[in-house]
């Protein structure tokens, strides 16, 4: 557990796992409502093969928001500065949703810094339904607060199967997510999204091997939109049947096996759906 201070003085929280070993490094990048806690079990399971770096981006978890206007470019600068601070060289990136967009932008803008990437729950051609959902989150948190937003977001970020299996503890899940976030920072984050470059504008053949994962029950990302990202990036596309937007939590064993084999280069015959 440590803090890194950016050039403009913003304190970013990070944790390292397995850094006593000489292994390739995987950096996990949070989605909008996530913190480093989201990745700890997965990172620990990767320890025999990889070192893992978990960090909270500006405004997330234990990190400060800072004074500069949030932007995708600023998040990239922070990540690249942290990589250089720790002397990591080329790294693997694993990102979910907002973290996946950041991972993709890094692979485009800083190709020498990225050796492989896994991007989950991201795609082009977002439906009007998906755009309205994201737009509503900002209004909900501004008018109803963080707990109201998290409760409203549950059916959008988890698939039906996960909600059914965890029906008795959904209130506990809401309280856990609320405890790890700050409403004021989330307002700034959601407001900044409108100024981000579109994923479509960044699409290109990537230098690094890429895996694009999506859930078959994700109302925010279409299968065809994720497939287009993979196709135009020269990467692979994998559909996780029955999963929603939060694949690592909804299908943890499958997710761990998949990223372990892909990041290590062992999975050469990957199916299109599992």
Coordinates of C-alpha atoms in Angstrom, one line a residue:
X1 CA 0.0 0.0 0.0
X2 CA 1.5 3.3 -1.1
X3 CA 0.8 6.7 -2.6
X4 CA 2.3 8.3 -5.7
X5 CA 2.2 12.1 -6.1
X6 CA 1.6 13.3 -9.7
X7 CA 3.4 16.3 -11.2
X8 CA 0.4 18.5 -10.3
X9 CA 0.4 17.3 -6.7
X10 CA -2.5 14.8 -6.8
X11 CA -2.0 11.8 -4.5
X12 CA -2.8 8.4 -6.1
X13 CA -3.2 5.2 -4.1
X14 CA -1.7 2.0 -5.3
X15 CA -0.9 -1.5 -4.2
X16 CA 1.6 -4.1 -5.5
X17 CA 1.2 -7.9 -5.3
X18 CA 4.0 -10.4 -6.0
X19 CA 6.6 -7.7 -6.6
X20 CA 9.2 -9.8 -4.8
X21 CA 9.2 -12.0 -7.9
X22 CA 10.8 -11.3 -11.2
X23 CA 7.7 -11.7 -13.3
X24 CA 5.8 -9.7 -16.0
X25 CA 3.6 -6.9 -14.6
X26 CA -0.2 -6.7 -15.0
X27 CA -1.9 -3.4 -14.2
X28 CA -5.6 -3.6 -13.3
X29 CA -7.7 -0.5 -14.3
X30 CA -11.0 0.2 -12.5
X31 CA -14.4 0.8 -13.9
X32 CA -16.5 3.8 -12.8
X33 CA -17.7 2.5 -9.4
X34 CA -14.7 0.3 -8.6
X35 CA -11.6 0.5 -6.5
X36 CA -8.5 -1.7 -6.0
X37 CA -10.6 -4.0 -3.8
X38 CA -12.3 -5.2 -6.9
X39 CA -9.2 -6.9 -8.3
X40 CA -7.4 -8.3 -5.2
X41 CA -8.5 -11.9 -5.4
X42 CA -7.7 -12.1 -9.1
X43 CA -4.3 -10.4 -8.7
X44 CA -3.4 -12.8 -5.8
X45 CA -4.3 -15.8 -7.9
X46 CA -2.0 -14.6 -10.7
X47 CA 0.9 -14.2 -8.3
X48 CA 2.8 -17.4 -9.5
X49 CA 3.1 -16.0 -13.0
X50 CA 2.7 -12.2 -12.7
X51 CA 3.3 -9.2 -10.6
X52 CA 0.2 -7.1 -10.2
X53 CA -0.3 -3.4 -9.7
X54 CA -3.7 -2.1 -8.5
X55 CA -4.4 1.6 -8.3
X56 CA -7.3 4.0 -7.8
X57 CA -7.5 6.6 -10.6
X58 CA -8.2 10.3 -9.7
X59 CA -11.3 10.5 -7.6
X60 CA -11.6 6.8 -7.0
X61 CA -11.3 5.0 -3.7
X62 CA -8.3 6.3 -1.7
X63 CA -7.0 8.6 -4.4
X64 CA -7.4 12.4 -4.4
X65 CA -9.4 14.1 -7.2
X66 CA -6.9 16.8 -7.7
X67 CA -7.4 20.3 -9.1
X68 CA -7.0 19.6 -12.8
X69 CA -10.1 19.0 -15.0
X70 CA -10.6 15.2 -15.5
X71 CA -10.0 13.9 -19.0
X72 CA -8.9 10.6 -20.6
X73 CA -5.6 12.3 -21.5
X74 CA -5.0 13.2 -17.8
X75 CA -5.8 9.6 -16.7
X76 CA -3.2 8.4 -19.3
X77 CA -0.6 10.8 -18.1
X78 CA -1.2 9.6 -14.5
X79 CA -0.9 5.9 -15.5
X80 CA 2.2 6.5 -17.6
X81 CA 3.8 8.5 -14.8
X82 CA 3.1 5.7 -12.3
X83 CA 4.6 3.1 -14.6
X84 CA 7.8 5.2 -15.0
X85 CA 7.9 5.9 -11.2
X86 CA 8.0 2.2 -10.5
X87 CA 10.4 1.5 -13.4
X88 CA 8.1 -1.1 -14.9
X89 CA 8.9 -1.0 -18.6
X90 CA 6.3 -2.7 -20.8
X91 CA 3.2 -4.0 -18.9
X92 CA 0.1 -5.9 -19.5
X93 CA -3.2 -4.0 -19.0
X94 CA -6.5 -5.4 -17.8
X95 CA -9.3 -2.9 -17.7
X96 CA -13.1 -3.0 -17.2
X97 CA -15.5 -0.4 -18.8
X98 CA -13.9 3.0 -18.0
X99 CA -10.6 1.2 -17.3
X100 CA -10.9 -0.7 -20.6
X101 CA -11.2 2.7 -22.4
X102 CA -8.1 3.9 -20.6
X103 CA -6.2 0.7 -21.5
X104 CA -7.1 1.0 -25.1
X105 CA -6.1 4.6 -25.2
X106 CA -2.7 3.7 -23.7
X107 CA -2.2 1.0 -26.2
X108 CA -2.8 3.5 -29.0
X109 CA -0.9 6.5 -27.6
X110 CA 1.9 4.7 -25.7
X111 CA 2.3 1.4 -27.7
X112 CA 5.8 0.7 -26.3
X113 CA 4.4 0.7 -22.7
X114 CA 1.9 -2.0 -23.4
X115 CA 2.8 -5.6 -24.1
X116 CA -0.7 -7.2 -24.0
X117 CA -4.2 -6.0 -23.0
X118 CA -7.5 -7.4 -21.9
X119 CA -10.4 -5.0 -22.2
X120 CA -13.8 -5.9 -20.8
X121 CA -17.3 -4.5 -21.3
X122 CA -16.4 -1.9 -24.0
X123 CA -17.7 -1.5 -27.5
X124 CA -18.7 0.9 -30.3
X125 CA -22.2 1.7 -31.5
X126 CA -23.7 2.2 -28.0
X127 CA -27.5 1.9 -28.1
X128 CA -29.7 4.9 -27.2
X129 CA -30.7 2.8 -24.2
X130 CA -27.1 2.6 -23.0
X131 CA -26.5 6.3 -23.6
X132 CA -29.6 7.2 -21.6
X133 CA -28.6 4.9 -18.8
X134 CA -25.2 6.6 -18.4
X135 CA -26.7 10.1 -18.7
X136 CA -29.2 9.3 -16.0
X137 CA -26.5 8.3 -13.5
X138 CA -25.2 11.8 -13.3
X139 CA -28.7 13.2 -12.6
X140 CA -29.4 10.5 -10.0
X141 CA -26.2 11.0 -8.0
X142 CA -26.7 14.8 -8.1
X143 CA -30.4 14.6 -6.9
X144 CA -30.6 11.4 -4.9
X145 CA -27.0 10.8 -3.7
X146 CA -24.6 7.9 -4.0
X147 CA -26.6 5.1 -2.4
X148 CA -29.6 5.9 -4.7
X149 CA -27.3 5.8 -7.8
X150 CA -25.7 2.5 -6.8
X151 CA -29.1 0.9 -6.2
X152 CA -30.3 2.2 -9.6
X153 CA -27.2 1.0 -11.4
X154 CA -27.3 -2.6 -10.1
X155 CA -29.5 -4.0 -12.9
X156 CA -27.3 -2.2 -15.5
X157 CA -23.9 -3.4 -14.2
X158 CA -24.8 -7.0 -13.3
X159 CA -26.5 -9.7 -15.4
X160 CA -29.8 -11.4 -14.5
X161 CA -28.1 -14.6 -13.4
X162 CA -25.8 -12.8 -10.9
X163 CA -28.7 -10.7 -9.5
X164 CA -30.7 -13.9 -9.0
X165 CA -27.9 -15.8 -7.3
X166 CA -27.1 -12.9 -5.0
X167 CA -30.6 -11.6 -4.4
X168 CA -30.3 -11.9 -0.6
X169 CA -27.2 -9.8 -0.3
X170 CA -27.8 -7.0 -2.9
X171 CA -28.3 -4.5 -0.1
X172 CA -24.9 -5.4 1.3
X173 CA -23.4 -5.1 -2.1
X174 CA -24.9 -1.6 -2.5
X175 CA -23.5 -0.5 0.9
X176 CA -20.1 -1.9 0.1
X177 CA -19.9 0.0 -3.2
X178 CA -21.2 3.2 -1.5
X179 CA -18.5 2.9 1.3
X180 CA -15.7 2.8 -1.3
X181 CA -16.9 5.8 -3.4
X182 CA -17.5 9.5 -2.9
X183 CA -20.5 11.3 -4.5
X184 CA -18.6 14.5 -5.2
X185 CA -15.8 12.8 -7.1
X186 CA -18.3 10.6 -9.0
X187 CA -20.2 13.7 -10.2
X188 CA -16.9 15.1 -11.6
X189 CA -16.1 11.8 -13.2
X190 CA -19.5 11.3 -14.9
X191 CA -19.5 14.9 -16.0
X192 CA -16.1 14.5 -17.6
X193 CA -17.1 11.5 -19.7
X194 CA -18.9 13.8 -22.2
X195 CA -15.6 15.3 -23.1
X196 CA -13.8 12.0 -23.8
X197 CA -12.8 11.1 -27.3
X198 CA -15.0 8.3 -28.7
X199 CA -13.7 4.8 -28.8
X200 CA -14.5 4.6 -32.5
X201 CA -12.2 7.6 -33.2
X202 CA -9.3 5.7 -31.6
X203 CA -9.8 2.3 -33.3
X204 CA -6.8 1.1 -35.2
X205 CA -4.6 -2.1 -35.6
X206 CA -2.8 -2.4 -32.3
X207 CA 0.8 -3.4 -31.9
X208 CA 0.0 -5.4 -28.7
X209 CA -2.1 -8.6 -28.7
X210 CA -5.6 -7.7 -27.4
X211 CA -8.5 -9.6 -26.0
X212 CA -11.9 -8.0 -26.0
X213 CA -14.4 -9.6 -23.6
X214 CA -18.1 -8.8 -23.3
X215 CA -21.1 -10.4 -21.5
X216 CA -24.1 -11.7 -23.4
X217 CA -26.4 -10.0 -20.9
X218 CA -24.8 -6.5 -20.8
X219 CA -27.3 -3.7 -21.5
X220 CA -24.5 -1.2 -21.8
X221 CA -22.3 -2.9 -24.5
X222 CA -23.5 -4.9 -27.5
X223 CA -21.8 -8.0 -28.7
X224 CA -21.5 -6.6 -32.2
X225 CA -19.9 -3.4 -30.8
X226 CA -17.3 -5.3 -28.8
X227 CA -16.6 -7.6 -31.8
X228 CA -15.9 -4.5 -34.0
X229 CA -13.4 -3.3 -31.5
X230 CA -11.6 -6.6 -31.6
X231 CA -11.7 -6.9 -35.4
X232 CA -10.4 -3.4 -36.1
X233 CA -7.7 -3.7 -33.4
X234 CA -6.5 -7.1 -34.8
X235 CA -7.4 -8.7 -31.5
X236 CA -9.7 -11.5 -30.3
X237 CA -13.3 -11.3 -29.2
X238 CA -14.8 -13.5 -26.5
X239 CA -18.4 -13.5 -25.4
X240 CA -19.1 -14.7 -21.8
X241 CA -22.5 -16.3 -21.8
X242 CA -24.9 -15.1 -19.2
X243 CA -22.6 -12.4 -17.8
X244 CA -23.5 -8.7 -17.6
X245 CA -21.2 -5.7 -17.5
X246 CA -19.1 -6.9 -14.5
X247 CA -17.5 -10.0 -15.9
X248 CA -14.7 -10.5 -13.4
X249 CA -17.2 -10.6 -10.5
X250 CA -19.9 -12.5 -12.3
X251 CA -17.7 -15.2 -13.7
X252 CA -14.5 -15.0 -11.6
X253 CA -13.0 -18.5 -12.3
X254 CA -13.6 -18.3 -16.0
X255 CA -12.2 -14.7 -16.1
X256 CA -9.1 -15.7 -14.2
X257 CA -8.4 -18.7 -16.4
X258 CA -8.9 -16.7 -19.5
X259 CA -6.7 -13.8 -18.7
X260 CA -4.0 -16.0 -17.2
X261 CA -3.8 -18.1 -20.4
X262 CA -4.1 -15.1 -22.7
X263 CA -1.6 -12.8 -20.9
X264 CA 1.0 -15.7 -20.8
X265 CA 0.5 -16.5 -24.5
X266 CA -0.7 -20.1 -23.7
X267 CA -4.2 -19.7 -25.2
X268 CA -3.8 -20.1 -29.0
X269 CA -7.2 -21.7 -29.8
X270 CA -9.6 -19.3 -28.1
X271 CA -13.3 -19.9 -28.7
X272 CA -15.7 -17.0 -29.6
X273 CA -18.0 -17.7 -26.7
X274 CA -17.8 -19.6 -23.4

